[in-house]
Coordinates of C-alpha atoms in Angstrom, one line a residue:
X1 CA 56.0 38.6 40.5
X2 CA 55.1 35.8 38.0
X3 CA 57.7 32.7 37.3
X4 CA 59.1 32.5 33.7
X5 CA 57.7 29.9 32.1
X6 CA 60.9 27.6 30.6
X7 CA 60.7 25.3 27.4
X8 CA 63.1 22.6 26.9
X9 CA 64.3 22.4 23.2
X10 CA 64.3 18.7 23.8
X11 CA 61.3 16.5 22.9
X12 CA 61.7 12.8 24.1
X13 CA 61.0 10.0 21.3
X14 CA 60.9 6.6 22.1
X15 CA 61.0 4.5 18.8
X16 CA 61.9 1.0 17.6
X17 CA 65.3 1.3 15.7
X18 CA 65.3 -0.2 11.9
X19 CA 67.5 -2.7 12.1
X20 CA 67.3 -4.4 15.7
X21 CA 63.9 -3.6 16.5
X22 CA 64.6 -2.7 20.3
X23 CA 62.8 0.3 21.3
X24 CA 65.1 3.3 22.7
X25 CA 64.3 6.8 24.0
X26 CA 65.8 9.4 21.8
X27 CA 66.1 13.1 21.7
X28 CA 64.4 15.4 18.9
X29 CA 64.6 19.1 18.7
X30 CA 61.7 20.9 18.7
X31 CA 61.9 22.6 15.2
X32 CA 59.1 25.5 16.2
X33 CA 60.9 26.6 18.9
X34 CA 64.4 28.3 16.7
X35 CA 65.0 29.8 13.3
X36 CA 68.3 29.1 11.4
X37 CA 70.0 32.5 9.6
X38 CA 72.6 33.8 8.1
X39 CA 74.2 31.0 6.0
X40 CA 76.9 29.9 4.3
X41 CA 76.4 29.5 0.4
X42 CA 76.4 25.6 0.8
X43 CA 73.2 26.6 3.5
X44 CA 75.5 25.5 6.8
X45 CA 73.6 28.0 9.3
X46 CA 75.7 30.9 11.3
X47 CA 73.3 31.8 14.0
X48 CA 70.2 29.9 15.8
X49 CA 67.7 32.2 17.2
X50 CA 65.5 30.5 20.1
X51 CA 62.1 31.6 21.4
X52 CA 63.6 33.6 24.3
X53 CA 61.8 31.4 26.6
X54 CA 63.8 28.3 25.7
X55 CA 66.5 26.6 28.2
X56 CA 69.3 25.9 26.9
X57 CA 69.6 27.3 23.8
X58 CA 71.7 24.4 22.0
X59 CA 72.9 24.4 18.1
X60 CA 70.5 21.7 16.8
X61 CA 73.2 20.3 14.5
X62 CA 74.8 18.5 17.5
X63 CA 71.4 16.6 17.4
X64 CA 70.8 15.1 14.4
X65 CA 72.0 11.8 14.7
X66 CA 70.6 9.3 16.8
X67 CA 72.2 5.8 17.5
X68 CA 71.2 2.8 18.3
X69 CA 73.6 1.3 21.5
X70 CA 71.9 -2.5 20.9
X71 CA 73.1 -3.1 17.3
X72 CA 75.0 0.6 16.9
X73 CA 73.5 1.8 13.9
X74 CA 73.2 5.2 13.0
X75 CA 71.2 7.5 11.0
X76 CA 70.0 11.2 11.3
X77 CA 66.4 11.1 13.0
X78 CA 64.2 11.4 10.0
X79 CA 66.1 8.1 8.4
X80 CA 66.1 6.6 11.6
X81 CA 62.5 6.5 12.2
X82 CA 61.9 5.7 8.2
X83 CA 64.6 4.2 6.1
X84 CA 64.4 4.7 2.6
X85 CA 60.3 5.9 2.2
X86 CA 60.7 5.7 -1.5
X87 CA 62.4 4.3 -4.1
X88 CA 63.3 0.5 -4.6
X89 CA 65.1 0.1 -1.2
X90 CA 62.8 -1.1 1.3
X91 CA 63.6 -1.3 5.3
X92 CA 63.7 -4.9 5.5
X93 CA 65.9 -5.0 2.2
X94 CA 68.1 -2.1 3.9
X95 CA 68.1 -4.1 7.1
X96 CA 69.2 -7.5 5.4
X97 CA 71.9 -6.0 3.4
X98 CA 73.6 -3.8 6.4
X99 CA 73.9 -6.8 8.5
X100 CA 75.4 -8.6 5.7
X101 CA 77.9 -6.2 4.8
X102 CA 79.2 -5.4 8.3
X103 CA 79.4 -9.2 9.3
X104 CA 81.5 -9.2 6.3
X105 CA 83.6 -6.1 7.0
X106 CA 86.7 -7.0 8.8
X107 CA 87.6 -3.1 9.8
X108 CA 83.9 -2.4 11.2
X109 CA 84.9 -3.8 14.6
X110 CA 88.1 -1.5 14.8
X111 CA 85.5 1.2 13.0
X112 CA 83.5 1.0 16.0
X113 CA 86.3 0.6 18.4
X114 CA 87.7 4.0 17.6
X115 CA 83.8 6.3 17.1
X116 CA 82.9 4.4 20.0
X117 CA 79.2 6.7 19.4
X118 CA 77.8 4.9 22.9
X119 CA 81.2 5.7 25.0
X120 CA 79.8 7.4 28.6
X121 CA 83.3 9.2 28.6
X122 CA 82.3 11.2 25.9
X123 CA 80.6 14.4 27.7
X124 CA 80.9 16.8 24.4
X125 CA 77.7 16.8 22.0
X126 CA 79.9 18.3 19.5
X127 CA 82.1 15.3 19.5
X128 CA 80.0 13.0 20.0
X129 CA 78.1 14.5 17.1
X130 CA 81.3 14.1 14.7
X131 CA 81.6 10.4 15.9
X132 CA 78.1 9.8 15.2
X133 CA 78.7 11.3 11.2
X134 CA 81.3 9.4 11.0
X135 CA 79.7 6.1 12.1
X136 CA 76.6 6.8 10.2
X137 CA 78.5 7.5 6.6
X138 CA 80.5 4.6 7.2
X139 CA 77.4 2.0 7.7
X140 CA 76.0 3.5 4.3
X141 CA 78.8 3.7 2.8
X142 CA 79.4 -0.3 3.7
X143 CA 76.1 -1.1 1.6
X144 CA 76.9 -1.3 -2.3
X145 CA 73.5 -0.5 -3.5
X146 CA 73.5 2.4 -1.2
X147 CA 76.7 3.7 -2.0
X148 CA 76.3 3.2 -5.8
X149 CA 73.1 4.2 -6.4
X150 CA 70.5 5.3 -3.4
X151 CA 73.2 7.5 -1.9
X152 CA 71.5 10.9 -1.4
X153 CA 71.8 10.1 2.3
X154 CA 76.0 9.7 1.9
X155 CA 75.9 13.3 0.5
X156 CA 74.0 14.6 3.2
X157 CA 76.2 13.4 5.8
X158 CA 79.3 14.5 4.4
X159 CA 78.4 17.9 4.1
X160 CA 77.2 17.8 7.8
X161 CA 80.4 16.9 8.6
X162 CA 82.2 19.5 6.8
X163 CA 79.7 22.1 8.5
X164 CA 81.0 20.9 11.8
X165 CA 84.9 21.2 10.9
X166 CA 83.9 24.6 10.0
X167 CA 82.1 25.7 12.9
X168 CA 85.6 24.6 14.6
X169 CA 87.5 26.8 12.0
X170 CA 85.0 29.4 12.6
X171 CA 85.4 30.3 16.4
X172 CA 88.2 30.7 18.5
X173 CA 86.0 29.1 21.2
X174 CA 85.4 25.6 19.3
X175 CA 88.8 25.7 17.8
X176 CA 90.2 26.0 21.3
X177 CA 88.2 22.9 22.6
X178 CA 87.6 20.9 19.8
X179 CA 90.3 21.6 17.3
X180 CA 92.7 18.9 18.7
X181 CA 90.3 16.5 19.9
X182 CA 88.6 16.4 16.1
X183 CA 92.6 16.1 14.9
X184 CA 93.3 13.1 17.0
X185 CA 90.0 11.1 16.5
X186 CA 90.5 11.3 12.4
X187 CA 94.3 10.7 13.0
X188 CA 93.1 7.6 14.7
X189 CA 90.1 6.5 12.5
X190 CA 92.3 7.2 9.3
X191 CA 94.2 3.9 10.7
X192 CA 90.9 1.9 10.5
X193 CA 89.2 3.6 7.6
X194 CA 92.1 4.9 4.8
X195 CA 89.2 6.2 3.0
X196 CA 88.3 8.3 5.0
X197 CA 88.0 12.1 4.2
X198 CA 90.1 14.2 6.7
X199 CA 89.7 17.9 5.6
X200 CA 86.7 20.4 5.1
X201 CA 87.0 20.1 1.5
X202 CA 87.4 16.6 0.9
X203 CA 84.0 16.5 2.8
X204 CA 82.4 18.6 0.5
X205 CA 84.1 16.9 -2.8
X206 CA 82.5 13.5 -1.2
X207 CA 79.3 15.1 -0.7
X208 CA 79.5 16.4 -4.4
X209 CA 80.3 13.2 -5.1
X210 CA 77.6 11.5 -3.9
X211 CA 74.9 14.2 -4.8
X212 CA 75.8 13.3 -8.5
X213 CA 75.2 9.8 -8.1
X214 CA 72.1 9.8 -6.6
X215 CA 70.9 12.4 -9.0
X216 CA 71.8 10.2 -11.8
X217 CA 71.0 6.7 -10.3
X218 CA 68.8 6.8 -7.3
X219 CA 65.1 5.6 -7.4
X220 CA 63.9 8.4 -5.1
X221 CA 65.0 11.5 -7.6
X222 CA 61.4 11.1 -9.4
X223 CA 60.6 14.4 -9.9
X224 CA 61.8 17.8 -11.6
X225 CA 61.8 20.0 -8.9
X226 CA 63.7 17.3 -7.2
X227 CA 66.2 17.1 -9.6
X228 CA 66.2 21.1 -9.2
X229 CA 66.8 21.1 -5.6
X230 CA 69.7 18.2 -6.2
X231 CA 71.5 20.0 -8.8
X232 CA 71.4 23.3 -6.8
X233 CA 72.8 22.0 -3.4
X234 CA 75.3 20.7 -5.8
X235 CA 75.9 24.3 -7.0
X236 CA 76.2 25.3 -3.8
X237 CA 78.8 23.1 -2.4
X238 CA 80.8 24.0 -5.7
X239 CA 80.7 27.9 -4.9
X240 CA 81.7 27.7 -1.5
X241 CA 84.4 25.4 -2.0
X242 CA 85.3 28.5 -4.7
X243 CA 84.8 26.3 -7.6
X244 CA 83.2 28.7 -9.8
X245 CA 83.3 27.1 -13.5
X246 CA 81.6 23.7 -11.6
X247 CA 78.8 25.2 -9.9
X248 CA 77.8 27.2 -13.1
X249 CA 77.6 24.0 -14.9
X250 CA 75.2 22.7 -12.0
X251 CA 73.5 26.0 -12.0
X252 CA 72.6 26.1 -15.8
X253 CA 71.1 23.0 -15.7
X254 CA 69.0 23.7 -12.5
X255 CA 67.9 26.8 -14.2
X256 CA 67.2 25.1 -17.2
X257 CA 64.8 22.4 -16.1
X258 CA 63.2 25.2 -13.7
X259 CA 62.2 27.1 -16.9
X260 CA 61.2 24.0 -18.6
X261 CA 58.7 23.0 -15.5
X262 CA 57.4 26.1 -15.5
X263 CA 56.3 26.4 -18.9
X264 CA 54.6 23.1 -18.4
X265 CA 52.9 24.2 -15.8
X266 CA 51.4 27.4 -17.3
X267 CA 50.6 24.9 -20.1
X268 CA 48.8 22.5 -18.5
X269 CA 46.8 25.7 -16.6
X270 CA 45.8 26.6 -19.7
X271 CA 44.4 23.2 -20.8
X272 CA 42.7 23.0 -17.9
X273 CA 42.7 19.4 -17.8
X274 CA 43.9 18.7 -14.2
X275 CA 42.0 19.8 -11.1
X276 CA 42.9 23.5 -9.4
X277 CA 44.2 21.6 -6.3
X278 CA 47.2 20.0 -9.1
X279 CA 47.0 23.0 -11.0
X280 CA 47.9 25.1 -7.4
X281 CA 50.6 22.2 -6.7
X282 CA 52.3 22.7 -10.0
X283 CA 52.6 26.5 -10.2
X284 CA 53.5 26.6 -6.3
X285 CA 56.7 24.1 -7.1
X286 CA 57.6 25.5 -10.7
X287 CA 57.7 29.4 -8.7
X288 CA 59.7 27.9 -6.3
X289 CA 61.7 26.4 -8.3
X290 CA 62.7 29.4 -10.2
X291 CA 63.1 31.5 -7.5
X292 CA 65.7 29.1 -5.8
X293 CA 67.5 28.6 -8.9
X294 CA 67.6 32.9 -9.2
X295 CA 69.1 32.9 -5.8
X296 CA 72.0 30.8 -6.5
X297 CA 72.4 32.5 -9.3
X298 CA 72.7 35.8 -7.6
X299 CA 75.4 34.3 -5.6
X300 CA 77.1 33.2 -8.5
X301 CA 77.1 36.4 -10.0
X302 CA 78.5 38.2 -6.9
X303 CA 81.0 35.5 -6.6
X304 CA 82.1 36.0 -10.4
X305 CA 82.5 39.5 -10.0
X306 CA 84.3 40.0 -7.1
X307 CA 86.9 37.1 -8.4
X308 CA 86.9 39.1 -12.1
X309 CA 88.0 42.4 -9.7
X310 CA 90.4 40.5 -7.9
X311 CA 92.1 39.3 -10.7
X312 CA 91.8 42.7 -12.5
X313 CA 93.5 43.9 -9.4
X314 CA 96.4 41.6 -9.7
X315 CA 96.5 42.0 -13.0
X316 CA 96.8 46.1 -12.6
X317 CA 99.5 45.7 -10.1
X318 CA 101.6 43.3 -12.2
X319 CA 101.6 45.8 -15.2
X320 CA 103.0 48.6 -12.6
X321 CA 106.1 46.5 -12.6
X322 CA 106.3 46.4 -16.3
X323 CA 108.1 49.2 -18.4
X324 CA 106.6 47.4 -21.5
X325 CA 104.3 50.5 -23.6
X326 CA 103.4 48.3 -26.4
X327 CA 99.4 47.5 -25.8
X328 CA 99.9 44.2 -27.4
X329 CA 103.0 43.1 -25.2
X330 CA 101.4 44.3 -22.3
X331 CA 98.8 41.9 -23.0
X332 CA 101.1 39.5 -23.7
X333 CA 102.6 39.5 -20.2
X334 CA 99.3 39.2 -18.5
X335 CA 98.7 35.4 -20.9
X336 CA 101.6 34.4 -19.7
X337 CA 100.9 34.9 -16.4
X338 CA 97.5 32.5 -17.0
X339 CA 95.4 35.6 -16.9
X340 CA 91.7 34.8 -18.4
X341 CA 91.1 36.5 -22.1
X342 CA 88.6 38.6 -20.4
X343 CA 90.9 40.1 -17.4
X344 CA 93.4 40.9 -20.0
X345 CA 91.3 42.9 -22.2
X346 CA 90.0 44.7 -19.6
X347 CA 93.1 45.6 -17.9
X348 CA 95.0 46.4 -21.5
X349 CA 91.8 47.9 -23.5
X350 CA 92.1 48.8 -27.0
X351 CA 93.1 52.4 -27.4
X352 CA 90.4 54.3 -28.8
X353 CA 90.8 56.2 -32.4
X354 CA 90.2 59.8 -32.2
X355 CA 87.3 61.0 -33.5
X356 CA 87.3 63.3 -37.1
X357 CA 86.3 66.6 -34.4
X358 CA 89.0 65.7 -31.9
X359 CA 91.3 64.9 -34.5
X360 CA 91.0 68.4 -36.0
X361 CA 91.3 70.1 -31.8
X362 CA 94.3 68.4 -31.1
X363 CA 95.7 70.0 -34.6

């Protein structure tokens, strides 16, 4: 009988950090190796599957960050091994600018105290993972041209960390095991850091935040399907967090700039005055484009109507208390309840006229 043959999902890295310089092994997940499904609007994933020859089968969320225990800094791995790529923030300016900011920061000390990302007591990735967003948002955060302007990064992170508190909302296993442990560590870093968000939403609301900024100020937003992508994770976070009027607004103008690129991209096929290889490039990003912008906006859709249905519902079952006949009073009631126009007209429509041959049956 043949062995099995096992894969790790671990792949070994050993890489310089950005800011010290001091070389450290790290561990990255081996992307080919699982597929993320089934998720959430704002794209947090429900269910990993793993080639079935793959030992252990983690959740490559707990992953993402690695940390450097020589100066402590901490990024997720594709920062990590290049900070800021593009856009007007170089490495070495990065590098200059964290140092000086933490020197300066009297509360980074207690900061680090509390995270503590390097602690050997700490045996749960998933913890370890939320001390490590932590730590990472806070660094960032901590650099004012980051934070004001090249802050893509912050956005990122915060919505990590509001996939993570609900991963522990979402099973009874996590909640049991990590539910008070999470409590207590942003109990204690609240002490340190006043700023800091404590609850699922506010974590989405900073990443929202942050999104807009960078959309609006950073150097690395240099193209339109960029700008696309931005403005839909932005629609996203919106709609899961319920916030249906927002994410339409974010939605519109995704969708607009989609249909903009991609009647400059038919135009410039037709000139035919860039070579097939842009040509393919353009049409390949303007398609996509559109068809991510028609996905949120089937979400929307479904999310508009089953809120219009609920609200006609309530609406329904309010009027059942009422002995009021009079079509206009009824509708009355329902405005005064902060019913939208739309909910009221459809629960109280306007009684149809009889028609001249019904008129003349019902004599």
């Amino acid at each position: 009988m043949s062995r099995v043959t096992r894969l790790t999902p671990f792949q070994p890295v050993t890489i310089a950090c950005p800011i010290c310089e001091h070389e450290q092994q790290h561990h990255k997940i081996k992307a080919t190796l699982y597929t993320e499904k089934n998720r959430d609007i704002d794209l947090r994933p429900r269910r990993v599957d793993w080639n079935p020859k793959v030992s252990p089968k983690v959740d490559p969320k707990l992953y993402y960050f690695w940390h450097c225990k020589h100066c402590n800094f901490c990024a997720d791995y594709v920062f990590y091994q290049s900070p800021f790529k593009e856009g007007n923030m170089s490495p070495m300016r990065f590098r200059k600018h964290l140092a000086k900011s933490l020197d300066r920061d009297p509360n980074f000390p207690a900061v680090l105290a509390v995270l503590d990302p390097s602690s050997e007591s700490e045996k749960s990735d998933f913890m370890r993972t939320i001390r490590r967003n932590l730590l990472a948002i806070y660094e960032l955060e901590a650099v004012e041209e980051v934070r004001d302007r090249e802050c893509l990064q912050i956005g990122a992170y915060y919505l990590r960390l509001a996939w993570l508190i609900r991963d522990i909302k979402s099973s009874k296993m996590k909640a049991d095991r990590y539910k008070i442990p999470t409590r207590n560590l942003l109990g204690k870093i609240r002490k340190v850091w006043p700023k800091v968000a404590l609850t699922e939403r506010d974590m989405l609301m900073q990443a929202v935040k942050y999104y807009h900024i960078g959309l609006n100020k950073s150097q690395v937003v240099s193209t339109t399907p960029m700008e696309i992508q931005i403005n839909l994770i932005i629609a996203r976070i919106q709609l899961q967090m319920g916030a249906l009027d927002e994410g339409q607004k974010a939605l519109i103008v995704a969708k607009k700039k989609a249909t903009q690129f991609a009647s400059i991209a038919q135009k410039k096929e037709k000139e035919g005055r860039l070579s097939a290889d842009d040509i393919d490039r353009m049409t390949t990003a303007a398609s996509k484009s559109v068809s991510l912008v028609r996905n949120v906006e089937t979400i929307f859709e479904k999310l508009r109507d089953a809120k219009l249905e609920r609200k006609l519902n309530e609406a329904m079952d309010l009027l059942k208390e009422s002995t009021e006949t009079d079509l206009e009073a009824r509708r009355e009631i329902l405005r005064s309840k902060g019913f939208e126009e739309k909910v009221v007209l459809k629960a109280c429509p306007p009684i149809k006229k009889k028609g001249l041959l019904e008129f003349l049956k019902s004599g």
